[in-house]
């Protein structure tokens, strides 16, 4: 067995044992996660099929029954835009995943010292990068493409092409991300304040993107047939013969029409580019991987021997009003977060998306909608976006906090701090840090939309309640299902407990949004309940959100504390 096959065999055995360990999980948790995932897939499929059907119906009306359907005009451009978006996101995520997999994984010090060639070591870790970064896009994109194939009557070649095109398509951003990650480590690891340099560069990039895209996206009035040309022009900007996303879109659509020769040509373009970039990545690994890994270890040793200067060194001074031992626990968590570039890099990317979202949020409604309807739906969708961002924050950064204590959790048992205090500190740390961003986002978006007193109050109150509920949910489930054997937060989140946390967060957001819709869309509900019922409806919605928040936040915290007090590490 070759070294590369040995690495892949070992990873396969780990995956098999991980799946087998599901049998030891709570049957209720496994059933809930499985049914929720299945319901999500079915829901995405049905909504996509309904959307494609309405798309064709709308196109027939817009084009006055012409021989050419709207799908023929727009689908190629729409798929190119979707593929380009996925490609860019995969490239960014692969930079972070490659850094964590090639430099921060627990087994890397042993693999680097083993008698394995650099090429075999890199390729073995590269397979893990590809699988870890691409499974989510495959999971969410499969029902959408399946719905398109069934709605358009695509031949069997289309479904075979989906699987064939996807593999080289995800290899390309993984290879690019690996090269970028290795180059950044090799070049920037010697910087004394590299974390500050990374952070400053990220903030500068976000400011530049905010300035470039500010006010550039306007909602088209699709009731006007002449607006179709503008839509096609905007979507056409994502099409280029030099983009892998265009090769994917062109090949898949060619397979949908039965054009096997065109589909094969586009596939060969993708496959040859993927092989070329993978070869370049192996050359970069030969030149940079070992040297970068050694330099990073040396930099970590110098940092551990430092005196704690800079912002991190002054944290205790900033938090002096906070009593001990809570202050020391907060400083420890913030230090661990700041010292891990994978963590705060994802944080910057998330808020970069938020900045672009705010830059394109406007008050002017399309000509086909009145101002009241536009503001009501805009407020509702804006609140949903804020809550979904909060769910991403708590699941990604708060849920792993207990697990990241790791095998050193027993040290807290020797310290003058109870496990109840530890759990309470994690909860309030989550509330205070996430509230700064989510409430700020709610305030800015409410100002951009020009909300009145009632929707403004509802927006802030619902976001504040969601902050409390989702923080309690993430901390509680993190204590109820800890994984002290794993030091990679991404792997902690990708387990059943992290999936359960995100699904329950989505359920809470759905229930809160449905209640808010009754008030925010009152001009549609008033005819059924009467105008004088508004105060009672507002009070009922407030009580519903309060009770739902209390249950969602308090019950997981209580269950997590009970489990944490019994667990032995």
Coordinates of C-alpha atoms in Angstrom, one line a residue:
X1 CA 0.0 0.0 0.0
X2 CA 1.4 3.4 -1.0
X3 CA 1.7 6.2 1.5
X4 CA -1.1 8.1 -0.2
X5 CA -3.4 5.1 -0.2
X6 CA -2.5 4.6 3.5
X7 CA -3.6 8.1 4.3
X8 CA -6.8 7.8 2.4
X9 CA -7.5 4.4 3.9
X10 CA -7.0 5.8 7.4
X11 CA -9.3 8.8 6.7
X12 CA -11.9 6.3 5.3
X13 CA -11.7 4.2 8.5
X14 CA -12.1 7.4 10.6
X15 CA -15.2 8.3 8.6
X16 CA -16.7 4.8 9.0
X17 CA -16.1 4.9 12.8
X18 CA -17.6 8.4 12.9
X19 CA -20.8 7.1 11.2
X20 CA -20.8 4.1 13.5
X21 CA -20.6 6.4 16.5
X22 CA -24.0 7.8 15.6
X23 CA -25.5 4.6 17.2
X24 CA -24.2 5.9 20.6
X25 CA -26.0 9.2 20.2
X26 CA -29.5 10.0 21.5
X27 CA -32.1 8.3 19.3
X28 CA -34.3 11.4 19.6
X29 CA -31.5 13.7 18.4
X30 CA -30.6 11.5 15.5
X31 CA -34.2 11.2 14.5
X32 CA -34.8 14.9 14.7
X33 CA -31.7 15.8 12.7
X34 CA -32.4 13.1 10.0
X35 CA -36.1 14.2 9.6
X36 CA -35.1 17.8 9.6
X37 CA -32.5 17.3 6.9
X38 CA -34.9 15.2 4.8
X39 CA -37.6 17.9 5.2
X40 CA -35.2 20.6 4.2
X41 CA -34.2 18.6 1.0
X42 CA -37.9 18.0 0.1
X43 CA -38.7 21.7 0.8
X44 CA -35.9 23.0 -1.4
X45 CA -36.9 20.6 -4.1
X46 CA -40.6 21.5 -4.0
X47 CA -39.9 25.3 -3.8
X48 CA -37.4 25.0 -6.7
X49 CA -39.8 23.1 -8.9
X50 CA -42.6 25.5 -8.1
X51 CA -40.3 28.4 -8.9
X52 CA -39.2 27.0 -12.2
X53 CA -42.8 26.4 -13.1
X54 CA -43.8 29.9 -12.2
X55 CA -40.8 31.1 -14.1
X56 CA -42.0 29.5 -17.3
X57 CA -45.5 30.8 -16.8
X58 CA -44.4 34.3 -16.1
X59 CA -42.1 34.1 -19.1
X60 CA -44.9 33.0 -21.4
X61 CA -47.0 36.0 -20.3
X62 CA -44.0 38.4 -20.6
X63 CA -43.1 37.2 -24.0
X64 CA -46.7 37.0 -25.2
X65 CA -46.5 33.3 -26.0
X66 CA -43.5 33.5 -28.2
X67 CA -41.6 30.5 -29.5
X68 CA -38.7 31.2 -27.2
X69 CA -39.3 30.7 -23.5
X70 CA -38.0 32.9 -20.7
X71 CA -36.1 29.9 -19.4
X72 CA -34.2 29.7 -22.7
X73 CA -33.2 33.3 -22.3
X74 CA -32.4 33.5 -18.6
X75 CA -31.5 30.0 -17.4
X76 CA -28.0 29.9 -18.8
X77 CA -27.2 33.3 -17.3
X78 CA -28.8 32.5 -14.0
X79 CA -26.9 29.2 -13.7
X80 CA -23.7 31.0 -14.6
X81 CA -24.3 33.6 -11.8
X82 CA -25.1 30.8 -9.3
X83 CA -22.0 28.8 -10.3
X84 CA -19.8 31.9 -10.1
X85 CA -21.1 32.7 -6.6
X86 CA -20.5 29.2 -5.4
X87 CA -17.0 29.2 -7.0
X88 CA -16.0 32.5 -5.2
X89 CA -17.4 31.2 -1.9
X90 CA -15.6 27.9 -2.2
X91 CA -12.3 29.7 -3.0
X92 CA -12.5 31.8 0.1
X93 CA -13.6 28.9 2.3
X94 CA -10.8 26.6 0.9
X95 CA -8.2 29.2 2.0
X96 CA -9.4 28.9 5.6
X97 CA -9.9 25.1 5.4
X98 CA -6.5 24.5 3.8
X99 CA -4.9 26.5 6.6
X100 CA -6.6 24.5 9.3
X101 CA -6.1 21.2 7.6
X102 CA -2.4 21.6 6.5
X103 CA -1.1 23.6 9.5
X104 CA -3.5 23.4 12.5
X105 CA -4.8 19.8 12.5
X106 CA -3.7 17.8 15.5
X107 CA -2.2 15.0 13.5
X108 CA 0.0 17.2 11.3
X109 CA 3.1 17.2 13.5
X110 CA 3.1 13.4 13.4
X111 CA 2.5 13.3 9.6
X112 CA 5.2 15.9 8.9
X113 CA 7.8 13.7 10.8
X114 CA 6.6 10.4 9.2
X115 CA 8.5 8.9 6.1
X116 CA 5.9 10.2 3.7
X117 CA 6.7 12.4 0.7
X118 CA 5.4 15.9 0.7
X119 CA 3.4 15.2 -2.4
X120 CA 1.6 12.2 -0.8
X121 CA 1.1 14.1 2.4
X122 CA -0.4 17.1 0.6
X123 CA -2.7 15.0 -1.7
X124 CA -4.0 13.1 1.3
X125 CA -4.9 16.3 3.1
X126 CA -6.2 17.9 -0.1
X127 CA -8.8 15.2 -0.4
X128 CA -10.0 16.1 3.1
X129 CA -10.1 19.8 2.1
X130 CA -12.2 19.1 -1.0
X131 CA -14.7 16.9 0.8
X132 CA -15.0 19.2 3.8
X133 CA -15.6 22.3 1.8
X134 CA -17.9 21.0 -0.9
X135 CA -20.4 18.8 0.9
X136 CA -22.7 21.6 1.8
X137 CA -23.0 23.0 -1.7
X138 CA -23.7 19.5 -3.0
X139 CA -26.3 18.9 -0.3
X140 CA -28.2 22.2 -1.0
X141 CA -27.7 22.3 -4.8
X142 CA -28.7 18.7 -5.6
X143 CA -32.5 19.3 -5.1
X144 CA -32.4 22.5 -7.0
X145 CA -30.8 20.9 -10.1
X146 CA -33.0 17.8 -9.8
X147 CA -36.1 20.1 -9.8
X148 CA -34.8 21.8 -12.9
X149 CA -34.1 18.6 -14.7
X150 CA -37.6 17.2 -13.9
X151 CA -39.4 20.5 -14.8
X152 CA -37.5 20.8 -18.1
X153 CA -37.8 17.2 -19.0
X154 CA -34.0 16.7 -19.2
X155 CA -32.6 13.3 -20.5
X156 CA -30.6 10.9 -18.3
X157 CA -27.4 12.5 -19.6
X158 CA -28.2 15.6 -17.6
X159 CA -28.2 13.8 -14.2
X160 CA -24.9 12.0 -15.1
X161 CA -23.4 15.3 -16.1
X162 CA -24.3 16.9 -12.7
X163 CA -22.1 14.4 -10.8
X164 CA -19.3 14.4 -13.4
X165 CA -19.0 18.2 -13.7
X166 CA -19.2 18.8 -9.9
X167 CA -16.0 16.9 -9.1
X168 CA -13.5 19.0 -11.2
X169 CA -15.5 22.1 -10.4
X170 CA -14.9 21.8 -6.7
X171 CA -11.2 20.7 -7.2
X172 CA -10.3 24.0 -8.9
X173 CA -11.2 26.4 -5.9
X174 CA -9.7 23.8 -3.5
X175 CA -6.4 23.9 -5.4
X176 CA -6.4 27.7 -5.6
X177 CA -7.3 28.0 -1.9
X178 CA -4.5 25.6 -1.0
X179 CA -1.9 27.6 -3.0
X180 CA -3.0 30.9 -1.5
X181 CA -3.0 29.5 2.1
X182 CA 0.5 28.0 1.7
X183 CA 1.8 31.2 0.2
X184 CA 0.3 33.4 2.9
X185 CA 1.8 31.2 5.7
X186 CA 5.2 31.2 4.0
X187 CA 5.3 34.9 3.4
X188 CA 3.5 36.4 6.4
X189 CA 4.4 34.0 9.3
X190 CA 7.5 36.0 10.1
X191 CA 5.5 39.2 10.7
X192 CA 5.5 40.0 14.4
X193 CA 1.9 41.4 14.3
X194 CA 0.6 39.2 11.5
X195 CA -2.9 38.9 13.1
X196 CA -3.2 42.7 13.1
X197 CA -2.0 42.8 9.5
X198 CA -4.5 40.2 8.5
X199 CA -7.3 42.0 10.3
X200 CA -6.3 45.4 8.8
X201 CA -6.2 43.9 5.3
X202 CA -9.6 42.3 5.8
X203 CA -11.2 45.5 7.1
X204 CA -9.7 47.5 4.2
X205 CA -11.1 44.9 1.7
X206 CA -14.6 45.2 3.3
X207 CA -14.5 49.0 3.1
X208 CA -13.4 48.9 -0.5
X209 CA -16.2 46.4 -1.4
X210 CA -18.7 48.6 0.4
X211 CA -17.6 51.6 -1.5
X212 CA -17.7 49.8 -4.9
X213 CA -21.1 48.2 -4.6
X214 CA -22.9 50.9 -2.6
X215 CA -26.1 51.7 -4.4
X216 CA -25.2 49.8 -7.5
X217 CA -28.0 47.1 -7.4
X218 CA -31.5 48.4 -8.1
X219 CA -34.7 46.3 -8.0
X220 CA -36.0 45.9 -11.6
X221 CA -39.7 46.4 -12.4
X222 CA -40.5 43.1 -14.0
X223 CA -44.0 44.3 -14.9
X224 CA -42.4 46.3 -17.6
X225 CA -41.3 44.0 -20.5
X226 CA -38.4 46.4 -21.4
X227 CA -36.8 45.6 -18.0
X228 CA -36.0 42.1 -19.2
X229 CA -33.2 43.5 -21.4
X230 CA -31.6 45.1 -18.3
X231 CA -31.9 41.9 -16.3
X232 CA -30.3 39.9 -19.1
X233 CA -27.4 42.4 -19.4
X234 CA -26.7 42.2 -15.6
X235 CA -26.8 38.4 -15.6
X236 CA -24.7 38.3 -18.7
X237 CA -21.8 39.9 -16.9
X238 CA -21.2 36.6 -15.1
X239 CA -20.6 34.8 -18.4
X240 CA -17.1 34.5 -19.7
X241 CA -15.3 31.8 -21.7
X242 CA -12.4 32.0 -19.2
X243 CA -14.5 31.2 -16.0
X244 CA -14.9 27.6 -14.7
X245 CA -18.4 28.6 -13.6
X246 CA -19.3 29.2 -17.3
X247 CA -17.9 25.8 -18.3
X248 CA -20.0 24.1 -15.6
X249 CA -23.2 26.0 -16.6
X250 CA -22.6 25.5 -20.3
X251 CA -21.9 21.8 -20.0
X252 CA -24.8 21.1 -17.7
X253 CA -27.3 23.0 -19.9
X254 CA -25.8 21.2 -23.0
X255 CA -26.4 17.9 -21.3
X256 CA -30.0 19.0 -20.5
X257 CA -30.7 19.5 -24.2
X258 CA -29.0 16.2 -25.1
X259 CA -25.9 17.8 -26.8
X260 CA -23.3 15.3 -25.7
X261 CA -20.4 16.7 -27.7
X262 CA -20.7 20.2 -26.3
X263 CA -21.1 18.7 -22.7
X264 CA -18.0 16.6 -23.2
X265 CA -16.0 19.6 -24.5
X266 CA -17.0 21.7 -21.4
X267 CA -16.2 18.8 -19.1
X268 CA -12.7 18.4 -20.6
X269 CA -12.1 22.1 -20.1
X270 CA -13.0 21.7 -16.4
X271 CA -11.1 18.5 -15.9
X272 CA -7.9 19.7 -17.6
X273 CA -7.9 23.0 -15.6
X274 CA -8.5 21.1 -12.3
X275 CA -5.6 18.7 -13.0
X276 CA -3.3 21.6 -14.0
X277 CA -4.1 23.5 -10.8
X278 CA -3.7 20.4 -8.7
X279 CA -0.3 19.8 -10.2
X280 CA 0.7 23.5 -9.4
X281 CA -0.6 23.0 -5.9
X282 CA 1.6 19.9 -5.4
X283 CA 4.6 22.0 -6.6
X284 CA 3.7 24.7 -4.1
X285 CA 3.5 22.1 -1.4
X286 CA 7.0 20.8 -2.2
X287 CA 8.4 24.3 -2.0
X288 CA 6.4 25.8 0.9
X289 CA 4.6 23.3 3.1
X290 CA 7.4 22.0 5.4
X291 CA 9.1 25.4 5.6
X292 CA 5.9 27.2 6.4
X293 CA 4.9 24.5 9.0
X294 CA 8.3 24.9 10.8
X295 CA 8.2 28.7 10.7
X296 CA 4.6 28.6 12.1
X297 CA 5.7 26.4 15.0
X298 CA 8.6 28.7 15.8
X299 CA 6.3 31.7 15.7
X300 CA 3.9 30.0 18.0
X301 CA 6.7 29.3 20.5
X302 CA 7.9 32.9 20.4
X303 CA 4.3 34.1 20.9
X304 CA 3.8 31.8 23.9
X305 CA 6.9 33.2 25.5
X306 CA 5.8 36.8 25.0
X307 CA 4.7 39.2 27.6
X308 CA 1.1 39.8 26.3
X309 CA 1.5 43.3 24.8
X310 CA -0.9 45.0 22.5
X311 CA -4.7 44.8 22.5
X312 CA -4.8 41.3 23.8
X313 CA -2.4 42.2 26.6
X314 CA -4.6 45.1 27.7
X315 CA -7.9 43.0 27.7
X316 CA -7.8 42.6 31.5
X317 CA -7.5 46.4 31.9
X318 CA -10.4 47.0 29.6
X319 CA -12.5 44.4 31.5
X320 CA -11.5 45.5 35.0
X321 CA -15.1 46.3 36.1
X322 CA -16.0 42.6 35.5
X323 CA -15.5 40.6 38.6
X324 CA -13.2 37.5 38.8
X325 CA -13.2 34.7 37.8
X326 CA -15.5 35.8 35.0
X327 CA -12.9 38.3 33.7
X328 CA -10.2 35.7 33.4
X329 CA -12.5 33.3 31.5
X330 CA -13.6 36.1 29.1
X331 CA -9.9 37.0 28.4
X332 CA -9.1 33.4 27.8
X333 CA -11.9 32.9 25.3
X334 CA -11.1 36.1 23.4
X335 CA -7.4 35.3 23.3
X336 CA -8.1 31.8 21.8
X337 CA -10.4 33.4 19.3
X338 CA -8.0 36.1 18.2
X339 CA -5.0 33.7 18.0
X340 CA -6.8 31.4 15.5
X341 CA -6.9 33.1 12.0
X342 CA -9.5 30.6 10.7
X343 CA -12.0 31.8 13.3
X344 CA -11.8 35.6 12.9
X345 CA -11.3 35.3 9.1
X346 CA -14.7 33.6 8.8
X347 CA -16.0 36.3 11.1
X348 CA -14.7 39.0 8.7
X349 CA -16.2 37.3 5.7
X350 CA -19.6 37.0 7.3
X351 CA -19.7 40.7 8.1
X352 CA -18.4 41.5 4.7
X353 CA -21.5 40.0 3.3
X354 CA -23.5 42.1 5.9
X355 CA -21.7 45.2 4.7
X356 CA -22.7 44.5 1.0
X357 CA -26.2 43.8 2.2
X358 CA -26.5 47.1 3.9
X359 CA -24.9 48.9 1.0
X360 CA -27.7 47.7 -1.4
X361 CA -30.6 48.2 1.0
X362 CA -32.7 51.1 -0.2
X363 CA -36.0 52.8 0.6
X364 CA -37.3 53.2 -3.0
X365 CA -39.8 50.5 -4.0
X366 CA -40.2 49.1 -7.5
X367 CA -42.9 50.7 -9.6
X368 CA -45.0 47.6 -9.4
X369 CA -45.3 47.8 -5.5
X370 CA -46.8 50.5 -3.3
X371 CA -44.7 52.0 -0.5
X372 CA -46.5 50.3 2.4
X373 CA -46.2 46.8 0.9
X374 CA -42.6 47.3 0.0
X375 CA -41.7 48.6 3.5
X376 CA -43.6 45.7 5.2
X377 CA -42.0 43.0 3.2
X378 CA -38.6 44.7 3.3
X379 CA -38.8 44.9 7.1
X380 CA -39.9 41.2 7.4
X381 CA -37.1 40.0 5.1
X382 CA -34.6 42.2 6.8
X383 CA -35.5 40.8 10.2
X384 CA -35.2 37.3 8.8
X385 CA -31.7 38.1 7.4
X386 CA -30.6 39.5 10.8
X387 CA -31.8 36.5 12.6
X388 CA -30.2 34.1 10.1
X389 CA -26.9 35.9 10.5
X390 CA -27.3 35.6 14.3
X391 CA -28.0 31.8 13.9
X392 CA -24.8 31.5 11.9
X393 CA -22.8 33.4 14.5
X394 CA -24.0 31.4 17.5
X395 CA -23.8 28.0 15.7
X396 CA -20.3 28.6 14.3
X397 CA -18.6 30.5 17.1
X398 CA -20.6 29.9 20.3
X399 CA -21.6 26.3 20.1
X400 CA -18.0 25.0 20.1
X401 CA -16.9 27.1 23.2
X402 CA -17.4 24.3 25.7
X403 CA -15.9 21.6 23.4
X404 CA -12.8 23.8 22.8
X405 CA -11.9 23.6 26.4
X406 CA -10.7 20.1 25.4
X407 CA -9.0 17.7 27.6
X408 CA -7.9 20.6 29.8
X409 CA -11.4 21.0 31.0
X410 CA -10.4 19.2 34.2
X411 CA -8.3 22.3 35.1
X412 CA -11.5 24.3 35.6
X413 CA -12.4 21.7 38.3
X414 CA -9.3 22.7 40.2
X415 CA -10.0 26.4 39.8
X416 CA -12.2 28.4 42.2
X417 CA -15.1 28.4 39.7
X418 CA -18.1 26.3 39.4
X419 CA -19.4 24.8 36.1
X420 CA -22.5 26.9 36.5
X421 CA -20.3 30.0 36.4
X422 CA -18.5 28.7 33.3
X423 CA -21.8 28.1 31.5
X424 CA -23.1 31.5 32.6
X425 CA -19.9 33.2 31.4
X426 CA -20.2 31.6 28.0
X427 CA -23.8 32.7 27.7
X428 CA -23.3 36.4 28.6
X429 CA -20.1 36.5 26.4
X430 CA -22.2 35.3 23.5
X431 CA -25.1 37.8 24.2
X432 CA -22.8 40.8 24.6
X433 CA -20.6 40.2 21.6
X434 CA -23.3 39.2 19.1
X435 CA -25.7 41.9 20.3
X436 CA -23.2 44.6 19.3
X437 CA -23.3 43.4 15.7
X438 CA -26.9 42.2 15.3
X439 CA -28.5 45.2 17.1
X440 CA -26.3 47.5 15.1
X441 CA -27.3 45.8 11.9
X442 CA -31.0 46.1 12.9
X443 CA -30.6 49.8 13.7
X444 CA -28.8 50.6 10.5
X445 CA -31.2 48.6 8.3
X446 CA -34.3 50.1 10.1
X447 CA -32.8 53.6 9.4
X448 CA -32.2 52.7 5.7
X449 CA -35.8 51.5 5.4
X450 CA -37.3 54.5 7.2
X451 CA -39.4 52.5 9.6
X452 CA -42.1 53.9 11.8
X453 CA -42.3 53.6 15.6
X454 CA -44.1 50.2 15.7
X455 CA -42.0 48.3 13.1
X456 CA -38.9 49.9 14.5
X457 CA -39.7 48.7 18.1
X458 CA -40.6 45.3 16.8
X459 CA -37.4 45.0 14.9
X460 CA -35.1 45.8 17.9
X461 CA -37.2 43.8 20.3
X462 CA -37.3 40.7 18.1
X463 CA -33.5 40.8 17.4
X464 CA -32.8 41.3 21.1
X465 CA -35.0 38.3 22.0
X466 CA -33.4 36.2 19.3
X467 CA -29.9 37.1 20.7
X468 CA -30.9 35.8 24.1
X469 CA -32.7 32.7 22.7
X470 CA -30.0 31.5 20.2
X471 CA -27.2 32.2 22.7
X472 CA -28.8 30.1 25.3
X473 CA -29.6 27.4 22.7
X474 CA -26.0 27.3 21.4
X475 CA -24.3 27.3 24.8
X476 CA -26.8 24.8 26.3
X477 CA -26.5 22.3 23.4
X478 CA -22.7 22.8 23.4
X479 CA -22.7 21.7 27.0
X480 CA -25.2 18.9 26.4
X481 CA -23.2 17.4 23.5
X482 CA -19.6 18.4 24.1
X483 CA -16.7 16.9 22.0
X484 CA -13.6 17.2 24.1
X485 CA -11.6 15.1 21.7
X486 CA -11.7 17.6 18.9
X487 CA -9.8 20.9 18.8
X488 CA -11.0 22.1 15.4
X489 CA -14.2 24.2 15.8
X490 CA -15.3 23.5 12.2
X491 CA -15.4 19.8 13.0
X492 CA -17.2 20.3 16.3
X493 CA -19.9 22.3 14.5
X494 CA -20.2 19.7 11.7
X495 CA -21.3 17.0 14.1
X496 CA -24.8 16.0 15.0
X497 CA -24.9 18.5 17.9
X498 CA -24.0 21.4 15.7
X499 CA -26.5 20.4 13.1
X500 CA -29.2 20.1 15.7
X501 CA -28.3 23.6 17.0
X502 CA -28.6 25.1 13.6
X503 CA -31.9 23.3 12.8
X504 CA -33.5 24.4 16.1
X505 CA -32.3 27.9 15.5
X506 CA -34.0 27.9 12.1
X507 CA -37.2 26.6 13.7
X508 CA -37.2 29.3 16.2
X509 CA -36.6 32.0 13.5
X510 CA -39.4 30.5 11.5
X511 CA -41.9 30.7 14.4
X512 CA -40.8 34.3 15.3
X513 CA -40.9 35.5 11.7
X514 CA -44.4 34.0 11.3
X515 CA -45.6 35.9 14.3
X516 CA -44.0 39.2 13.2
X517 CA -45.6 38.8 9.8
X518 CA -49.1 39.1 11.3
X519 CA -48.2 42.6 12.6
X520 CA -45.9 43.8 9.8
X521 CA -48.4 42.7 7.1
X522 CA -51.4 44.1 9.0
X523 CA -52.8 45.8 5.9
X524 CA -53.5 42.3 4.5
X525 CA -54.7 40.8 7.8
X526 CA -56.9 43.8 8.9
X527 CA -59.8 42.8 6.7
X528 CA -60.1 39.5 8.5
X529 CA -59.6 40.7 12.2
X530 CA -60.7 44.3 12.1
X531 CA -58.6 47.5 12.7
X532 CA -59.4 47.6 16.4
X533 CA -57.7 44.2 17.0
X534 CA -54.2 45.6 16.3
X535 CA -53.3 46.3 20.0
X536 CA -54.4 42.8 21.1
X537 CA -52.5 41.2 18.2
X538 CA -49.3 43.1 19.0
X539 CA -49.7 42.1 22.7
X540 CA -50.3 38.4 21.7
X541 CA -47.3 38.4 19.3
X542 CA -45.1 40.0 22.1
X543 CA -46.2 37.3 24.6
X544 CA -45.6 34.5 22.0
X545 CA -42.1 35.7 21.3
X546 CA -41.3 36.1 25.0
X547 CA -42.5 32.6 25.9
X548 CA -40.7 31.1 22.8
X549 CA -37.5 32.9 23.8
X550 CA -37.7 31.7 27.4
X551 CA -38.2 28.1 26.4
X552 CA -35.6 28.1 23.6
X553 CA -32.9 29.8 25.7
X554 CA -33.6 28.4 29.2
X555 CA -34.4 24.7 28.6
X556 CA -31.1 23.9 26.7
X557 CA -29.1 25.8 29.3
X558 CA -30.6 23.8 32.1
X559 CA -30.1 20.5 30.3
X560 CA -26.6 21.4 29.4
X561 CA -25.7 22.4 33.0
X562 CA -27.1 19.2 34.3
X563 CA -25.0 17.2 31.9
X564 CA -21.9 19.3 32.4
X565 CA -22.0 18.8 36.2
X566 CA -22.1 15.0 35.7
X567 CA -19.5 14.7 33.0
X568 CA -16.0 13.5 33.8
X569 CA -13.0 14.5 31.7

